[in-house]
Amino acid sequence: MTDFLAEYAAFCETHGRPDRVELMLCDINAILRGKWLPGEDETKLAAGGVRLPLSTYAPNIMGEEVEATGLGISVGDPDGRLYPVPGSLQPVPWARGQKVAQVIVEMHDDEEDVAFYSPRRQLENMLDRFRARGLTPVVATELEFYLYQPR
């Protein structure tokens, strides 16, 4: 908690206190989800006082709940607590005329562990498996484009 509060204080010294902080997490479809928090609620965020339904991680591509995940209404759509990812707090330069910050968050379950459904957690687990074998995964994207000549 105090780590984020120190990071937030340093952010405010550099950029000024934001009017709002946009909390963002990525669902299993690589779509950002989250909520806005008033800029003066940093203690609430640091303490895990902001919640979202765990099903936020697992909608279908249309954003609809998928009961087969076991996270939906049939089990009461339980909430998880949001905690900021260290080092991810950034200003939003394109928020014209507003002081806005964004921070990546992770959702924790009732046992205060990062939720099993978190894509970030699953990626970290996979990276740990590579490291245990002495391997380093590498991603290479292929950039395809076409050049057109105007007529």
Short mmCIF file of C-alpha atoms in Angstrom, two decimals:
data_model
loop_
_atom_site.label_atom_id
_atom_site.label_comp_id
_atom_site.label_asym_id
_atom_site.label_seq_id
_atom_site.Cartn_x
_atom_site.Cartn_y
_atom_site.Cartn_z
CA MET A 1 0.00 0.00 0.00
CA THR A 2 2.67 2.51 1.00
CA ASP A 3 4.64 1.78 -2.20
CA PHE A 4 1.75 2.99 -4.35
CA LEU A 5 1.12 5.96 -2.08
CA ALA A 6 4.78 6.98 -2.44
CA GLU A 7 4.55 6.51 -6.22
CA TYR A 8 1.34 8.58 -6.28
CA ALA A 9 2.89 11.37 -4.20
CA ALA A 10 5.89 11.52 -6.55
CA PHE A 11 3.51 11.57 -9.53
CA CYS A 12 1.57 14.49 -7.99
CA GLU A 13 4.80 16.42 -7.37
CA THR A 14 5.80 16.04 -11.00
CA HIS A 15 2.45 16.32 -12.80
CA GLY A 16 0.07 17.79 -10.22
CA ARG A 17 -2.79 15.94 -8.57
CA PRO A 18 -5.05 14.43 -11.24
CA ASP A 19 -8.77 15.13 -11.22
CA ARG A 20 -9.35 11.48 -12.02
CA VAL A 21 -7.42 8.26 -12.32
CA GLU A 22 -8.45 5.74 -14.96
CA LEU A 23 -8.01 2.20 -13.66
CA MET A 24 -7.37 -0.30 -16.45
CA LEU A 25 -7.13 -4.06 -16.70
CA CYS A 26 -7.09 -6.28 -19.74
CA ASP A 27 -9.71 -9.02 -20.21
CA ILE A 28 -9.06 -12.35 -21.93
CA ASN A 29 -9.98 -10.78 -25.28
CA ALA A 30 -7.25 -8.11 -24.89
CA ILE A 31 -9.86 -5.39 -24.35
CA LEU A 32 -9.17 -2.81 -21.66
CA ARG A 33 -11.78 -2.70 -18.91
CA GLY A 34 -11.91 -0.62 -15.77
CA LYS A 35 -13.35 2.41 -14.06
CA TRP A 36 -12.62 6.00 -13.16
CA LEU A 37 -11.64 7.05 -9.68
CA PRO A 38 -11.51 10.61 -8.29
CA GLY A 39 -7.91 11.81 -8.02
CA GLU A 40 -8.15 12.19 -4.24
CA ASP A 41 -9.04 8.49 -3.69
CA GLU A 42 -5.49 7.11 -3.93
CA THR A 43 -5.67 5.63 -0.41
CA LYS A 44 -8.82 3.71 -1.33
CA LEU A 45 -7.08 2.26 -4.41
CA ALA A 46 -3.88 1.43 -2.51
CA ALA A 47 -5.89 -0.43 0.16
CA GLY A 48 -7.85 -2.53 -2.34
CA GLY A 49 -11.05 -0.61 -1.68
CA VAL A 50 -12.04 -0.44 -5.35
CA ARG A 51 -13.89 -3.48 -6.66
CA LEU A 52 -15.01 -4.95 -9.96
CA PRO A 53 -16.79 -8.24 -10.67
CA LEU A 54 -14.33 -11.08 -11.32
CA SER A 55 -16.36 -11.78 -14.46
CA THR A 56 -14.83 -8.59 -15.90
CA TYR A 57 -11.88 -10.75 -16.95
CA ALA A 58 -13.93 -13.25 -18.94
CA PRO A 59 -16.67 -11.79 -21.16
CA ASN A 60 -17.19 -12.98 -24.71
CA ILE A 61 -15.90 -10.78 -27.52
CA MET A 62 -19.17 -8.81 -27.46
CA GLY A 63 -18.65 -7.96 -23.77
CA GLU A 64 -21.43 -10.27 -22.57
CA GLU A 65 -21.13 -12.47 -19.53
CA VAL A 66 -20.28 -16.14 -20.15
CA GLU A 67 -21.87 -18.36 -17.50
CA ALA A 68 -19.61 -21.30 -18.45
CA THR A 69 -16.68 -19.45 -16.85
CA GLY A 70 -18.22 -20.01 -13.42
CA LEU A 71 -17.88 -16.31 -12.65
CA GLY A 72 -21.31 -14.96 -13.50
CA ILE A 73 -24.71 -14.44 -11.97
CA SER A 74 -25.15 -18.14 -11.19
CA VAL A 75 -22.47 -17.82 -8.46
CA GLY A 76 -23.41 -14.30 -7.40
CA ASP A 77 -20.96 -12.51 -9.72
CA PRO A 78 -18.35 -12.09 -6.95
CA ASP A 79 -16.17 -9.00 -6.80
CA GLY A 80 -12.42 -8.78 -6.78
CA ARG A 81 -10.31 -6.00 -5.27
CA LEU A 82 -8.25 -3.81 -7.57
CA TYR A 83 -4.61 -3.06 -6.76
CA PRO A 84 -2.28 -0.89 -8.88
CA VAL A 85 0.60 -2.50 -10.75
CA PRO A 86 3.79 -0.82 -9.49
CA GLY A 87 5.35 1.59 -11.98
CA SER A 88 2.31 1.79 -14.25
CA LEU A 89 0.94 5.19 -13.12
CA GLN A 90 1.19 7.61 -16.06
CA PRO A 91 -0.23 10.99 -17.09
CA VAL A 92 -2.69 11.17 -20.00
CA PRO A 93 -1.34 13.92 -22.27
CA TRP A 94 -4.27 13.80 -24.71
CA ALA A 95 -6.86 14.64 -22.00
CA ARG A 96 -7.20 18.24 -23.10
CA GLY A 97 -7.93 20.68 -20.31
CA GLN A 98 -8.12 17.92 -17.69
CA LYS A 99 -5.63 16.42 -15.29
CA VAL A 100 -5.96 12.69 -15.87
CA ALA A 101 -3.77 9.74 -14.92
CA GLN A 102 -3.97 6.09 -15.89
CA VAL A 103 -2.79 3.08 -13.95
CA ILE A 104 -2.84 -0.62 -14.76
CA VAL A 105 -4.54 -2.64 -12.03
CA GLU A 106 -4.74 -6.31 -11.12
CA MET A 107 -7.79 -7.86 -9.54
CA HIS A 108 -7.28 -9.95 -6.41
CA ASP A 109 -9.65 -12.62 -5.12
CA ASP A 110 -10.96 -13.15 -1.57
CA GLU A 111 -7.65 -14.76 -0.54
CA GLU A 112 -5.87 -11.56 -1.69
CA ASP A 113 -4.05 -13.44 -4.46
CA VAL A 114 -4.03 -12.13 -8.01
CA ALA A 115 -7.16 -13.59 -9.58
CA PHE A 116 -6.53 -16.84 -11.44
CA TYR A 117 -8.36 -15.43 -14.46
CA SER A 118 -5.99 -12.49 -14.89
CA PRO A 119 -4.33 -12.60 -18.34
CA ARG A 120 -1.31 -10.82 -16.82
CA ARG A 121 -1.03 -13.53 -14.17
CA GLN A 122 -1.29 -16.29 -16.76
CA LEU A 123 1.45 -14.65 -18.83
CA GLU A 124 3.68 -14.32 -15.75
CA ASN A 125 3.10 -18.01 -14.94
CA MET A 126 4.08 -18.97 -18.49
CA LEU A 127 7.21 -16.80 -18.33
CA ASP A 128 8.15 -18.49 -15.04
CA ARG A 129 7.86 -21.88 -16.75
CA PHE A 130 10.20 -20.73 -19.53
CA ARG A 131 12.69 -19.33 -17.00
CA ALA A 132 12.66 -22.60 -15.05
CA ARG A 133 13.85 -24.34 -18.23
CA GLY A 134 16.47 -21.70 -18.94
CA LEU A 135 14.56 -20.41 -21.95
CA THR A 136 13.77 -16.87 -22.99
CA PRO A 137 10.65 -16.45 -25.10
CA VAL A 138 10.87 -13.97 -27.94
CA VAL A 139 8.00 -12.38 -29.80
CA ALA A 140 8.43 -11.22 -33.36
CA THR A 141 5.65 -9.42 -35.11
CA GLU A 142 5.41 -9.30 -38.85
CA LEU A 143 4.57 -5.88 -40.13
CA GLU A 144 2.70 -6.16 -43.37
CA PHE A 145 1.78 -3.16 -45.37
CA TYR A 146 1.15 -2.20 -48.94
CA LEU A 147 2.34 0.86 -50.76
CA TYR A 148 -0.11 2.42 -53.15
CA GLN A 149 0.72 4.83 -55.88
CA PRO A 150 -1.90 7.52 -56.35
CA ARG A 151 -3.47 7.58 -59.81
#
